[in-house]
Amino acid sequence: MMDSLKQSLRMAVKSINGSKLRAFLTMLGIIIGVMALVILVSLVNGATRTVTDTVSSLGTNLLTVTVSDDKGSAISLDDLSEWADLEGVGQTAAWQSESAVGKYGYTAETVQVYGTTAAYYNIQGLNMLLGRYIKSADVENGSNICAINENGARELVGYTDCIGESISLNGIRFTIVGILEDDDDSLTAVFGSSSLAVYIPYTALIRLSDSVSSKISSFYVSAADGYTVEQAMDAIYPILYERFDQDEDAFSVDSQDALENTMSSVTSVLAILLGGIAAISLIVG
């Protein structure tokens, strides 16, 4: 038995010595494959932690409402204002985003434009660097004002202290009234939206984009102080259920926990797929 094993080892060593280049390339392929597998898994795990931490940082008192079929009974900004007075509900904020061409002087950049309301600032935990955010009066009047993030100010205008300057978005001029602090851990950054972010009144976005109307299709609901997100859900869900002909498929109401679980599931599947691809490549190699 030992003689047979020794003979096999001698033959293996002899084979390696006889084709050192092949042995080196095989070893190199294995090393690279293992490293690629480790790096891919590490990247996916890191992305998973980033997403879950970011969603968690928004707090547990937030609901995201998405309307897929308004059944001819569209939600308006007035509806959101009324629902903000419901017991258990803190604030409501409509939002929609569109990409646009932002121009300042001879500089042109593709920016992500967010049409929002005043409550969006608190709900999303934004922070001002300079100036102010959108006010309720701006939304009511459809004012051509905007708040822009630090990076957007630097890239488009050239400097951050640019309160009072005017930029054009798809040819429509907006006056900068506020500069927002950048946040690399925000949902905007995590989900890959443009780092050049401009916030304008929701009513102004309606004029800016043909694909946005006064029919609200996405909005946030926060739980009032002293109330849980479940209580806010109990306040808002029955209203939507009745409004949309008791069709639960016409809308969705998701909590931050649900969003976190969904994103964790997505990244877990991604990890399995990438790991499988890397493993197959390693075996084939």
PDB file of C-alpha atoms in Angstrom:
ATOM      1  CA  MET A   1       0.000   0.000   0.000  1.00  0.00           C
ATOM      2  CA  MET A   2       2.746   2.432   1.030  1.00  0.00           C
ATOM      3  CA  ASP A   3       4.814   1.460  -2.001  1.00  0.00           C
ATOM      4  CA  SER A   4       1.862   2.193  -4.275  1.00  0.00           C
ATOM      5  CA  LEU A   5       1.327   5.604  -2.641  1.00  0.00           C
ATOM      6  CA  LYS A   6       5.016   6.467  -2.929  1.00  0.00           C
ATOM      7  CA  GLN A   7       4.986   5.411  -6.561  1.00  0.00           C
ATOM      8  CA  SER A   8       1.966   7.652  -7.231  1.00  0.00           C
ATOM      9  CA  LEU A   9       3.667  10.608  -5.551  1.00  0.00           C
ATOM     10  CA  ARG A  10       6.817  10.045  -7.613  1.00  0.00           C
ATOM     11  CA  MET A  11       4.762   9.963 -10.795  1.00  0.00           C
ATOM     12  CA  ALA A  12       2.914  13.152  -9.812  1.00  0.00           C
ATOM     13  CA  VAL A  13       6.154  14.985  -9.030  1.00  0.00           C
ATOM     14  CA  LYS A  14       7.675  13.717 -12.254  1.00  0.00           C
ATOM     15  CA  SER A  15       4.629  14.878 -14.210  1.00  0.00           C
ATOM     16  CA  ILE A  16       4.789  18.333 -12.635  1.00  0.00           C
ATOM     17  CA  ASN A  17       8.498  18.637 -13.294  1.00  0.00           C
ATOM     18  CA  GLY A  18       7.919  17.536 -16.870  1.00  0.00           C
ATOM     19  CA  SER A  19       5.380  20.308 -17.549  1.00  0.00           C
ATOM     20  CA  LYS A  20       6.132  23.105 -15.098  1.00  0.00           C
ATOM     21  CA  LEU A  21       4.414  25.753 -17.208  1.00  0.00           C
ATOM     22  CA  ARG A  22       1.161  23.803 -17.273  1.00  0.00           C
ATOM     23  CA  ALA A  23       1.352  23.210 -13.534  1.00  0.00           C
ATOM     24  CA  PHE A  24       2.039  26.898 -12.914  1.00  0.00           C
ATOM     25  CA  LEU A  25      -0.871  27.995 -15.062  1.00  0.00           C
ATOM     26  CA  THR A  26      -3.197  25.504 -13.367  1.00  0.00           C
ATOM     27  CA  MET A  27      -2.142  26.725  -9.939  1.00  0.00           C
ATOM     28  CA  LEU A  28      -2.503  30.342 -11.048  1.00  0.00           C
ATOM     29  CA  GLY A  29      -6.002  29.649 -12.357  1.00  0.00           C
ATOM     30  CA  ILE A  30      -7.038  28.058  -9.077  1.00  0.00           C
ATOM     31  CA  ILE A  31      -5.623  30.959  -7.052  1.00  0.00           C
ATOM     32  CA  ILE A  32      -7.342  33.576  -9.232  1.00  0.00           C
ATOM     33  CA  GLY A  33     -10.613  31.643  -9.139  1.00  0.00           C
ATOM     34  CA  VAL A  34     -10.590  31.358  -5.367  1.00  0.00           C
ATOM     35  CA  MET A  35      -9.714  35.043  -4.990  1.00  0.00           C
ATOM     36  CA  ALA A  36     -12.507  36.036  -7.390  1.00  0.00           C
ATOM     37  CA  LEU A  37     -14.992  33.921  -5.446  1.00  0.00           C
ATOM     38  CA  VAL A  38     -13.956  35.457  -2.125  1.00  0.00           C
ATOM     39  CA  ILE A  39     -14.071  39.005  -3.538  1.00  0.00           C
ATOM     40  CA  LEU A  40     -17.520  38.521  -5.111  1.00  0.00           C
ATOM     41  CA  VAL A  41     -19.021  37.124  -1.923  1.00  0.00           C
ATOM     42  CA  SER A  42     -17.433  39.918   0.122  1.00  0.00           C
ATOM     43  CA  LEU A  43     -18.789  42.587  -2.228  1.00  0.00           C
ATOM     44  CA  VAL A  44     -22.320  41.196  -2.104  1.00  0.00           C
ATOM     45  CA  ASN A  45     -22.211  40.862   1.684  1.00  0.00           C
ATOM     46  CA  GLY A  46     -20.975  44.449   1.930  1.00  0.00           C
ATOM     47  CA  ALA A  47     -23.753  45.666  -0.364  1.00  0.00           C
ATOM     48  CA  THR A  48     -26.315  43.792   1.717  1.00  0.00           C
ATOM     49  CA  ARG A  49     -25.110  45.413   4.928  1.00  0.00           C
ATOM     50  CA  THR A  50     -25.081  48.848   3.304  1.00  0.00           C
ATOM     51  CA  VAL A  51     -28.656  48.529   2.051  1.00  0.00           C
ATOM     52  CA  THR A  52     -30.048  47.146   5.304  1.00  0.00           C
ATOM     53  CA  ASP A  53     -28.204  49.734   7.403  1.00  0.00           C
ATOM     54  CA  THR A  54     -29.447  52.539   5.160  1.00  0.00           C
ATOM     55  CA  VAL A  55     -33.053  51.380   5.269  1.00  0.00           C
ATOM     56  CA  SER A  56     -32.805  50.916   9.033  1.00  0.00           C
ATOM     57  CA  SER A  57     -31.362  54.412   9.445  1.00  0.00           C
ATOM     58  CA  LEU A  58     -34.602  55.878   8.085  1.00  0.00           C
ATOM     59  CA  GLY A  59     -36.337  54.563  11.158  1.00  0.00           C
ATOM     60  CA  THR A  60     -39.185  52.158  11.695  1.00  0.00           C
ATOM     61  CA  ASN A  61     -41.993  54.722  11.494  1.00  0.00           C
ATOM     62  CA  LEU A  62     -42.168  55.059   7.714  1.00  0.00           C
ATOM     63  CA  LEU A  63     -44.630  53.618   5.195  1.00  0.00           C
ATOM     64  CA  THR A  64     -44.156  53.693   1.432  1.00  0.00           C
ATOM     65  CA  VAL A  65     -47.366  53.767  -0.609  1.00  0.00           C
ATOM     66  CA  THR A  66     -47.386  52.942  -4.317  1.00  0.00           C
ATOM     67  CA  VAL A  67     -50.499  53.153  -6.489  1.00  0.00           C
ATOM     68  CA  SER A  68     -50.587  50.979  -9.604  1.00  0.00           C
ATOM     69  CA  ASP A  69     -54.254  51.485 -10.567  1.00  0.00           C
ATOM     70  CA  ASP A  70     -56.194  54.440  -9.187  1.00  0.00           C
ATOM     71  CA  LYS A  71     -59.523  53.060 -10.460  1.00  0.00           C
ATOM     72  CA  GLY A  72     -60.435  56.512 -11.737  1.00  0.00           C
ATOM     73  CA  SER A  73     -60.172  57.955  -8.238  1.00  0.00           C
ATOM     74  CA  ALA A  74     -56.717  59.503  -8.219  1.00  0.00           C
ATOM     75  CA  ILE A  75     -54.978  60.686  -5.060  1.00  0.00           C
ATOM     76  CA  SER A  76     -54.288  64.419  -4.911  1.00  0.00           C
ATOM     77  CA  LEU A  77     -52.054  66.630  -2.809  1.00  0.00           C
ATOM     78  CA  ASP A  78     -55.175  67.774  -0.948  1.00  0.00           C
ATOM     79  CA  ASP A  79     -55.887  64.159  -0.027  1.00  0.00           C
ATOM     80  CA  LEU A  80     -52.413  63.787   1.444  1.00  0.00           C
ATOM     81  CA  SER A  81     -52.854  66.952   3.490  1.00  0.00           C
ATOM     82  CA  GLU A  82     -56.147  65.617   4.833  1.00  0.00           C
ATOM     83  CA  TRP A  83     -54.694  62.201   5.667  1.00  0.00           C
ATOM     84  CA  ALA A  84     -51.852  63.806   7.606  1.00  0.00           C
ATOM     85  CA  ASP A  85     -54.495  64.735  10.211  1.00  0.00           C
ATOM     86  CA  LEU A  86     -55.546  61.123  10.786  1.00  0.00           C
ATOM     87  CA  GLU A  87     -54.895  59.699  14.228  1.00  0.00           C
ATOM     88  CA  GLY A  88     -51.601  57.831  14.186  1.00  0.00           C
ATOM     89  CA  VAL A  89     -50.311  59.590  11.069  1.00  0.00           C
ATOM     90  CA  GLY A  90     -47.509  62.122  11.422  1.00  0.00           C
ATOM     91  CA  GLN A  91     -46.680  63.454   7.952  1.00  0.00           C
ATOM     92  CA  THR A  92     -47.382  62.560   4.335  1.00  0.00           C
ATOM     93  CA  ALA A  93     -45.173  63.441   1.388  1.00  0.00           C
ATOM     94  CA  ALA A  94     -45.726  62.928  -2.315  1.00  0.00           C
ATOM     95  CA  TRP A  95     -42.679  62.325  -4.459  1.00  0.00           C
ATOM     96  CA  GLN A  96     -41.685  61.478  -8.003  1.00  0.00           C
ATOM     97  CA  SER A  97     -38.350  61.598  -9.767  1.00  0.00           C
ATOM     98  CA  GLU A  98     -37.261  62.219 -13.341  1.00  0.00           C
ATOM     99  CA  SER A  99     -33.902  62.664 -15.010  1.00  0.00           C
ATOM    100  CA  ALA A 100     -33.344  66.021 -16.687  1.00  0.00           C
ATOM    101  CA  VAL A 101     -30.637  68.062 -18.339  1.00  0.00           C
ATOM    102  CA  GLY A 102     -29.414  70.696 -15.910  1.00  0.00           C
ATOM    103  CA  LYS A 103     -27.590  73.719 -17.297  1.00  0.00           C
ATOM    104  CA  TYR A 104     -25.686  76.587 -15.752  1.00  0.00           C
ATOM    105  CA  GLY A 105     -23.836  78.856 -18.135  1.00  0.00           C
ATOM    106  CA  TYR A 106     -21.891  76.605 -20.515  1.00  0.00           C
ATOM    107  CA  THR A 107     -22.061  73.599 -18.181  1.00  0.00           C
ATOM    108  CA  ALA A 108     -24.622  70.865 -18.796  1.00  0.00           C
ATOM    109  CA  GLU A 109     -25.116  67.759 -16.648  1.00  0.00           C
ATOM    110  CA  THR A 110     -27.702  65.016 -16.354  1.00  0.00           C
ATOM    111  CA  VAL A 111     -29.378  65.428 -12.963  1.00  0.00           C
ATOM    112  CA  GLN A 112     -32.017  63.536 -11.012  1.00  0.00           C
ATOM    113  CA  VAL A 113     -34.948  65.822 -10.261  1.00  0.00           C
ATOM    114  CA  TYR A 114     -37.185  65.020  -7.295  1.00  0.00           C
ATOM    115  CA  GLY A 115     -40.641  66.556  -7.209  1.00  0.00           C
ATOM    116  CA  THR A 116     -41.612  66.630  -3.540  1.00  0.00           C
ATOM    117  CA  THR A 117     -43.528  68.439  -0.841  1.00  0.00           C
ATOM    118  CA  ALA A 118     -42.317  70.193   2.293  1.00  0.00           C
ATOM    119  CA  ALA A 119     -42.738  67.123   4.534  1.00  0.00           C
ATOM    120  CA  TYR A 120     -40.317  65.104   2.383  1.00  0.00           C
ATOM    121  CA  TYR A 121     -37.428  66.880   4.099  1.00  0.00           C
ATOM    122  CA  ASN A 122     -38.215  65.511   7.561  1.00  0.00           C
ATOM    123  CA  ILE A 123     -39.444  62.131   6.387  1.00  0.00           C
ATOM    124  CA  GLN A 124     -36.232  61.438   4.471  1.00  0.00           C
ATOM    125  CA  GLY A 125     -33.979  62.937   7.131  1.00  0.00           C
ATOM    126  CA  LEU A 126     -32.366  65.470   4.803  1.00  0.00           C
ATOM    127  CA  ASN A 127     -30.032  68.150   6.154  1.00  0.00           C
ATOM    128  CA  MET A 128     -29.498  71.676   4.869  1.00  0.00           C
ATOM    129  CA  LEU A 129     -26.009  73.042   4.365  1.00  0.00           C
ATOM    130  CA  LEU A 130     -27.175  76.478   3.243  1.00  0.00           C
ATOM    131  CA  GLY A 131     -30.503  78.179   2.656  1.00  0.00           C
ATOM    132  CA  ARG A 132     -33.850  76.423   2.945  1.00  0.00           C
ATOM    133  CA  TYR A 133     -35.871  73.534   1.600  1.00  0.00           C
ATOM    134  CA  ILE A 134     -39.188  73.583  -0.266  1.00  0.00           C
ATOM    135  CA  LYS A 135     -42.073  75.187   1.634  1.00  0.00           C
ATOM    136  CA  SER A 136     -45.786  74.407   1.422  1.00  0.00           C
ATOM    137  CA  ALA A 137     -46.343  77.762  -0.296  1.00  0.00           C
ATOM    138  CA  ASP A 138     -43.847  76.764  -3.000  1.00  0.00           C
ATOM    139  CA  VAL A 139     -45.889  73.638  -3.709  1.00  0.00           C
ATOM    140  CA  GLU A 140     -49.181  75.538  -3.717  1.00  0.00           C
ATOM    141  CA  ASN A 141     -47.805  78.148  -6.123  1.00  0.00           C
ATOM    142  CA  GLY A 142     -45.767  75.764  -8.254  1.00  0.00           C
ATOM    143  CA  SER A 143     -42.777  78.027  -7.665  1.00  0.00           C
ATOM    144  CA  ASN A 144     -39.700  77.637  -9.841  1.00  0.00           C
ATOM    145  CA  ILE A 145     -37.325  77.208  -6.913  1.00  0.00           C
ATOM    146  CA  CYS A 146     -35.035  74.310  -6.077  1.00  0.00           C
ATOM    147  CA  ALA A 147     -32.743  72.857  -3.457  1.00  0.00           C
ATOM    148  CA  ILE A 148     -29.656  71.115  -4.802  1.00  0.00           C
ATOM    149  CA  ASN A 149     -27.209  68.770  -3.138  1.00  0.00           C
ATOM    150  CA  GLU A 150     -23.561  69.699  -2.544  1.00  0.00           C
ATOM    151  CA  ASN A 151     -22.209  67.552  -5.356  1.00  0.00           C
ATOM    152  CA  GLY A 152     -24.789  68.898  -7.764  1.00  0.00           C
ATOM    153  CA  ALA A 153     -23.820  72.460  -6.874  1.00  0.00           C
ATOM    154  CA  ARG A 154     -20.127  71.731  -7.369  1.00  0.00           C
ATOM    155  CA  GLU A 155     -20.545  69.873 -10.654  1.00  0.00           C
ATOM    156  CA  LEU A 156     -23.167  72.122 -12.218  1.00  0.00           C
ATOM    157  CA  VAL A 157     -22.561  75.605 -10.796  1.00  0.00           C
ATOM    158  CA  GLY A 158     -18.935  75.182  -9.789  1.00  0.00           C
ATOM    159  CA  TYR A 159     -19.255  76.036  -6.090  1.00  0.00           C
ATOM    160  CA  THR A 160     -21.612  75.314  -3.171  1.00  0.00           C
ATOM    161  CA  ASP A 161     -22.318  78.871  -1.984  1.00  0.00           C
ATOM    162  CA  CYS A 162     -24.673  79.464  -4.899  1.00  0.00           C
ATOM    163  CA  ILE A 163     -27.917  80.539  -3.217  1.00  0.00           C
ATOM    164  CA  GLY A 164     -29.803  82.849  -5.585  1.00  0.00           C
ATOM    165  CA  GLU A 165     -28.211  81.483  -8.751  1.00  0.00           C
ATOM    166  CA  SER A 166     -30.469  80.179 -11.514  1.00  0.00           C
ATOM    167  CA  ILE A 167     -30.153  76.867 -13.311  1.00  0.00           C
ATOM    168  CA  SER A 168     -32.280  75.472 -16.111  1.00  0.00           C
ATOM    169  CA  LEU A 169     -33.882  72.041 -16.014  1.00  0.00           C
ATOM    170  CA  ASN A 170     -34.997  70.866 -19.443  1.00  0.00           C
ATOM    171  CA  GLY A 171     -35.064  74.512 -20.487  1.00  0.00           C
ATOM    172  CA  ILE A 172     -37.092  75.802 -17.502  1.00  0.00           C
ATOM    173  CA  ARG A 173     -35.281  78.156 -15.120  1.00  0.00           C
ATOM    174  CA  PHE A 174     -35.212  77.500 -11.371  1.00  0.00           C
ATOM    175  CA  THR A 175     -33.715  79.642  -8.623  1.00  0.00           C
ATOM    176  CA  ILE A 176     -31.543  77.846  -6.067  1.00  0.00           C
ATOM    177  CA  VAL A 177     -32.820  78.527  -2.537  1.00  0.00           C
ATOM    178  CA  GLY A 178     -31.004  75.790  -0.643  1.00  0.00           C
ATOM    179  CA  ILE A 179     -27.984  73.485  -0.630  1.00  0.00           C
ATOM    180  CA  LEU A 180     -28.413  70.024   0.895  1.00  0.00           C
ATOM    181  CA  GLU A 181     -25.653  68.079   2.590  1.00  0.00           C
ATOM    182  CA  ASP A 182     -24.460  65.044   0.641  1.00  0.00           C
ATOM    183  CA  ASP A 183     -25.168  61.653   2.165  1.00  0.00           C
ATOM    184  CA  ASP A 184     -23.440  58.660   0.581  1.00  0.00           C
ATOM    185  CA  ASP A 185     -25.541  56.323   2.738  1.00  0.00           C
ATOM    186  CA  SER A 186     -28.871  57.696   1.572  1.00  0.00           C
ATOM    187  CA  LEU A 187     -31.310  55.541  -0.369  1.00  0.00           C
ATOM    188  CA  THR A 188     -30.683  57.731  -3.382  1.00  0.00           C
ATOM    189  CA  ALA A 189     -27.000  56.807  -3.377  1.00  0.00           C
ATOM    190  CA  VAL A 190     -27.536  53.152  -2.501  1.00  0.00           C
ATOM    191  CA  PHE A 191     -30.038  52.515  -5.291  1.00  0.00           C
ATOM    192  CA  GLY A 192     -27.838  54.118  -7.871  1.00  0.00           C
ATOM    193  CA  SER A 193     -29.675  57.337  -8.586  1.00  0.00           C
ATOM    194  CA  SER A 194     -27.732  60.305  -9.847  1.00  0.00           C
ATOM    195  CA  SER A 195     -25.416  61.943  -7.328  1.00  0.00           C
ATOM    196  CA  LEU A 196     -26.522  65.254  -8.860  1.00  0.00           C
ATOM    197  CA  ALA A 197     -29.847  65.692  -7.086  1.00  0.00           C
ATOM    198  CA  VAL A 198     -32.235  68.613  -7.474  1.00  0.00           C
ATOM    199  CA  TYR A 199     -35.402  68.951  -5.383  1.00  0.00           C
ATOM    200  CA  ILE A 200     -38.295  71.037  -6.698  1.00  0.00           C
ATOM    201  CA  PRO A 201     -41.977  71.442  -5.726  1.00  0.00           C
ATOM    202  CA  TYR A 202     -44.083  68.512  -6.901  1.00  0.00           C
ATOM    203  CA  THR A 203     -46.324  70.901  -8.809  1.00  0.00           C
ATOM    204  CA  ALA A 204     -43.303  72.277 -10.661  1.00  0.00           C
ATOM    205  CA  LEU A 205     -42.273  68.767 -11.726  1.00  0.00           C
ATOM    206  CA  ILE A 206     -45.687  68.368 -13.351  1.00  0.00           C
ATOM    207  CA  ARG A 207     -44.788  71.237 -15.694  1.00  0.00           C
ATOM    208  CA  LEU A 208     -41.279  69.910 -16.196  1.00  0.00           C
ATOM    209  CA  SER A 209     -42.156  66.346 -17.197  1.00  0.00           C
ATOM    210  CA  ASP A 210     -44.902  64.998 -19.442  1.00  0.00           C
ATOM    211  CA  SER A 211     -44.841  61.685 -17.544  1.00  0.00           C
ATOM    212  CA  VAL A 212     -45.768  63.262 -14.186  1.00  0.00           C
ATOM    213  CA  SER A 213     -49.317  64.409 -13.442  1.00  0.00           C
ATOM    214  CA  SER A 214     -51.327  65.675 -10.501  1.00  0.00           C
ATOM    215  CA  LYS A 215     -52.338  62.062  -9.846  1.00  0.00           C
ATOM    216  CA  ILE A 216     -50.135  60.936  -6.959  1.00  0.00           C
ATOM    217  CA  SER A 217     -48.695  57.465  -7.527  1.00  0.00           C
ATOM    218  CA  SER A 218     -46.014  57.384  -4.812  1.00  0.00           C
ATOM    219  CA  PHE A 219     -45.972  58.903  -1.353  1.00  0.00           C
ATOM    220  CA  TYR A 220     -44.591  58.403   2.138  1.00  0.00           C
ATOM    221  CA  VAL A 221     -46.496  58.231   5.404  1.00  0.00           C
ATOM    222  CA  SER A 222     -44.775  58.599   8.772  1.00  0.00           C
ATOM    223  CA  ALA A 223     -46.209  57.512  12.100  1.00  0.00           C
ATOM    224  CA  ALA A 224     -47.005  60.294  14.554  1.00  0.00           C
ATOM    225  CA  ASP A 225     -44.994  60.639  17.759  1.00  0.00           C
ATOM    226  CA  GLY A 226     -46.179  58.105  20.295  1.00  0.00           C
ATOM    227  CA  TYR A 227     -47.693  55.864  17.614  1.00  0.00           C
ATOM    228  CA  THR A 228     -46.307  52.794  15.883  1.00  0.00           C
ATOM    229  CA  VAL A 229     -46.035  52.246  12.147  1.00  0.00           C
ATOM    230  CA  GLU A 230     -48.696  49.540  12.521  1.00  0.00           C
ATOM    231  CA  GLN A 231     -51.114  52.146  13.892  1.00  0.00           C
ATOM    232  CA  ALA A 232     -50.315  54.457  10.983  1.00  0.00           C
ATOM    233  CA  MET A 233     -50.953  51.514   8.659  1.00  0.00           C
ATOM    234  CA  ASP A 234     -54.311  50.871  10.347  1.00  0.00           C
ATOM    235  CA  ALA A 235     -55.255  54.508   9.722  1.00  0.00           C
ATOM    236  CA  ILE A 236     -54.267  54.769   6.065  1.00  0.00           C
ATOM    237  CA  TYR A 237     -54.904  51.269   4.678  1.00  0.00           C
ATOM    238  CA  PRO A 238     -58.723  51.172   5.036  1.00  0.00           C
ATOM    239  CA  ILE A 239     -59.023  54.513   3.249  1.00  0.00           C
ATOM    240  CA  LEU A 240     -56.993  53.281   0.289  1.00  0.00           C
ATOM    241  CA  TYR A 241     -58.799  49.936   0.272  1.00  0.00           C
ATOM    242  CA  GLU A 242     -62.210  51.584  -0.034  1.00  0.00           C
ATOM    243  CA  ARG A 243     -60.998  54.253  -2.441  1.00  0.00           C
ATOM    244  CA  PHE A 244     -59.691  51.676  -4.896  1.00  0.00           C
ATOM    245  CA  ASP A 245     -62.814  49.492  -4.954  1.00  0.00           C
ATOM    246  CA  GLN A 246     -61.478  47.061  -2.345  1.00  0.00           C
ATOM    247  CA  ASP A 247     -58.815  45.903  -4.795  1.00  0.00           C
ATOM    248  CA  GLU A 248     -55.642  45.112  -2.859  1.00  0.00           C
ATOM    249  CA  ASP A 249     -53.709  44.741  -6.118  1.00  0.00           C
ATOM    250  CA  ALA A 250     -54.348  48.398  -6.996  1.00  0.00           C
ATOM    251  CA  PHE A 251     -51.920  49.654  -4.370  1.00  0.00           C
ATOM    252  CA  SER A 252     -49.252  48.581  -1.906  1.00  0.00           C
ATOM    253  CA  VAL A 253     -48.318  49.850   1.530  1.00  0.00           C
ATOM    254  CA  ASP A 254     -44.870  48.734   2.671  1.00  0.00           C
ATOM    255  CA  SER A 255     -43.065  49.360   5.927  1.00  0.00           C
ATOM    256  CA  GLN A 256     -39.312  49.850   6.222  1.00  0.00           C
ATOM    257  CA  ASP A 257     -39.034  46.347   7.680  1.00  0.00           C
ATOM    258  CA  ALA A 258     -40.675  44.922   4.563  1.00  0.00           C
ATOM    259  CA  LEU A 259     -38.363  46.937   2.321  1.00  0.00           C
ATOM    260  CA  GLU A 260     -35.330  45.791   4.297  1.00  0.00           C
ATOM    261  CA  ASN A 261     -36.408  42.149   4.046  1.00  0.00           C
ATOM    262  CA  THR A 262     -37.037  42.491   0.319  1.00  0.00           C
ATOM    263  CA  MET A 263     -33.643  44.034  -0.332  1.00  0.00           C
ATOM    264  CA  SER A 264     -31.943  41.400   1.832  1.00  0.00           C
ATOM    265  CA  SER A 265     -33.672  38.678  -0.188  1.00  0.00           C
ATOM    266  CA  VAL A 266     -32.593  40.266  -3.469  1.00  0.00           C
ATOM    267  CA  THR A 267     -28.968  40.600  -2.415  1.00  0.00           C
ATOM    268  CA  SER A 268     -28.987  37.041  -1.028  1.00  0.00           C
ATOM    269  CA  VAL A 269     -30.168  35.689  -4.378  1.00  0.00           C
ATOM    270  CA  LEU A 270     -27.537  37.828  -6.090  1.00  0.00           C
ATOM    271  CA  ALA A 271     -24.877  36.391  -3.780  1.00  0.00           C
ATOM    272  CA  ILE A 272     -25.934  32.832  -4.630  1.00  0.00           C
ATOM    273  CA  LEU A 273     -25.945  33.552  -8.375  1.00  0.00           C
ATOM    274  CA  LEU A 274     -22.554  35.261  -8.378  1.00  0.00           C
ATOM    275  CA  GLY A 275     -21.091  32.621  -6.098  1.00  0.00           C
ATOM    276  CA  GLY A 276     -22.412  29.882  -8.369  1.00  0.00           C
ATOM    277  CA  ILE A 277     -20.983  31.556 -11.469  1.00  0.00           C
ATOM    278  CA  ALA A 278     -17.614  31.995  -9.787  1.00  0.00           C
ATOM    279  CA  ALA A 279     -17.641  28.384  -8.556  1.00  0.00           C
ATOM    280  CA  ILE A 280     -18.473  27.047 -12.020  1.00  0.00           C
ATOM    281  CA  SER A 281     -15.719  29.187 -13.537  1.00  0.00           C
ATOM    282  CA  LEU A 282     -13.307  27.826 -10.945  1.00  0.00           C
ATOM    283  CA  ILE A 283     -14.265  24.212 -11.695  1.00  0.00           C
ATOM    284  CA  VAL A 284     -14.088  24.692 -15.466  1.00  0.00           C
ATOM    285  CA  GLY A 285     -10.795  26.531 -15.147  1.00  0.00           C
TER     286      GLY A 285
END
